[in-house]
Short mmCIF file of C-alpha atoms in Angstrom, two decimals:
data_model
loop_
_atom_site.label_atom_id
_atom_site.label_comp_id
_atom_site.label_asym_id
_atom_site.label_seq_id
_atom_site.Cartn_x
_atom_site.Cartn_y
_atom_site.Cartn_z
CA THR A 1 109.79 79.72 134.08
CA TYR A 2 106.64 80.76 135.00
CA ASN A 3 105.62 84.33 136.90
CA ILE A 4 103.15 84.54 139.62
CA LEU A 5 102.85 88.18 139.04
CA VAL A 6 102.34 87.56 135.03
CA PRO A 7 99.69 85.08 134.13
CA TRP A 8 100.91 84.94 130.61
CA TYR A 9 103.90 85.01 128.82
CA LEU A 10 105.12 85.50 125.07
CA PRO A 11 108.35 84.34 123.59
CA TRP A 12 110.52 87.92 122.81
CA TYR A 13 109.89 87.49 119.22
CA TRP A 14 106.40 88.68 119.37
CA ASN A 15 107.53 92.01 120.73
CA PRO A 16 108.20 93.10 117.04
CA VAL A 17 105.36 91.73 115.61
CA ILE A 18 103.10 93.06 118.49
CA THR A 19 104.86 96.70 117.76
CA ILE A 20 104.47 96.56 114.50
CA ILE A 21 100.56 95.83 114.57
CA GLY A 22 100.48 98.84 116.85
CA ILE A 23 102.28 101.02 114.88
CA ILE A 24 99.84 100.02 111.79
CA ILE A 25 96.76 100.61 113.94
CA GLY A 26 98.18 104.22 114.92
CA TRP A 27 98.43 105.00 111.48
CA TYR A 28 94.83 104.22 110.56
CA LEU A 29 93.57 106.13 113.85
CA ASN A 30 95.02 109.05 112.30
CA ILE A 31 93.15 108.35 109.38
CA LEU A 32 90.01 108.03 111.17
CA ILE A 33 91.21 111.16 113.38
CA GLN A 34 91.57 113.76 110.18
CA ARG A 35 88.44 112.39 108.05
CA VAL A 36 85.57 111.06 110.64
CA PRO A 37 84.72 114.83 111.82
CA ARG A 38 84.83 115.86 108.50
CA GLY A 39 82.68 113.25 106.98
CA GLU A 40 85.25 111.89 104.35
CA SER A 41 85.90 108.65 102.74
CA LEU A 42 88.76 106.18 105.19
CA LEU A 43 89.44 104.55 101.61
CA TYR A 44 91.69 106.93 100.16
CA LEU A 45 95.56 107.42 101.09
CA PRO A 46 96.27 110.04 103.33
CA TYR A 47 97.05 113.74 102.42
CA CYS A 48 98.12 116.79 103.49
CA PRO A 49 95.36 118.92 105.70
CA SER A 50 96.50 122.06 104.48
CA CYS A 51 97.09 121.43 100.68
CA LYS A 52 95.48 118.40 100.24
CA HIS A 53 98.72 117.09 98.47
CA SER A 54 98.32 113.44 98.23
CA LYS A 55 101.30 111.83 100.48
CA SER A 56 103.50 109.43 98.72
CA LEU A 57 104.66 106.04 99.88
CA LYS A 58 108.09 107.33 101.84
CA GLU A 59 105.67 110.00 103.51
CA ILE A 60 102.99 107.63 104.93
CA ILE A 61 105.50 105.00 106.35
CA PRO A 62 104.29 104.89 109.95
CA VAL A 63 106.68 107.23 112.22
CA VAL A 64 109.24 107.22 109.83
CA GLY A 65 107.57 109.22 107.44
CA TYR A 66 107.29 112.02 109.52
CA PHE A 67 110.81 112.38 110.27
CA LEU A 68 111.94 111.53 106.34
CA VAL A 69 109.90 114.86 105.36
CA GLY A 70 111.18 116.57 108.44
CA GLY A 71 107.83 117.46 109.65
CA VAL A 72 106.66 119.57 107.01
CA CYS A 73 104.69 118.83 103.57
CA PRO A 74 106.70 118.62 100.84
CA ALA A 75 104.24 120.15 98.57
CA CYS A 76 103.63 123.50 100.63
CA GLU A 77 106.06 123.57 103.15
CA LYS A 78 103.75 123.93 106.11
CA PRO A 79 104.34 122.27 109.31
CA ILE A 80 102.83 118.78 109.95
CA SER A 81 101.33 118.09 112.89
CA PRO A 82 103.39 115.90 115.38
CA ARG A 83 100.22 114.48 116.63
CA TYR A 84 100.55 112.07 113.88
CA PRO A 85 103.76 110.27 114.69
CA ILE A 86 102.56 110.70 118.88
CA VAL A 87 99.38 108.71 118.06
CA GLU A 88 101.38 105.92 116.29
CA ILE A 89 103.87 105.41 118.99
CA VAL A 90 101.42 105.78 121.77
CA THR A 91 99.23 102.88 119.83
#
């Protein structure tokens, strides 16, 4: 059916697709937020800002990776900013 208040309509199965795309964009925005001000390359995998530990595959999963490591870097055990999952979720 057509709703006058919403001029467009997407079927329900697009919701997870759009959500995943948004989370991936948020993940990349986090890389931009961290590296552009420092003038660093955008081509390498994310790393811990404190100890420069390269994050493993488990750690870079958007949103979930933050909670898998308990919000701390496994190498130096310093807290990771909650900004990372927040940006991914909001995006």
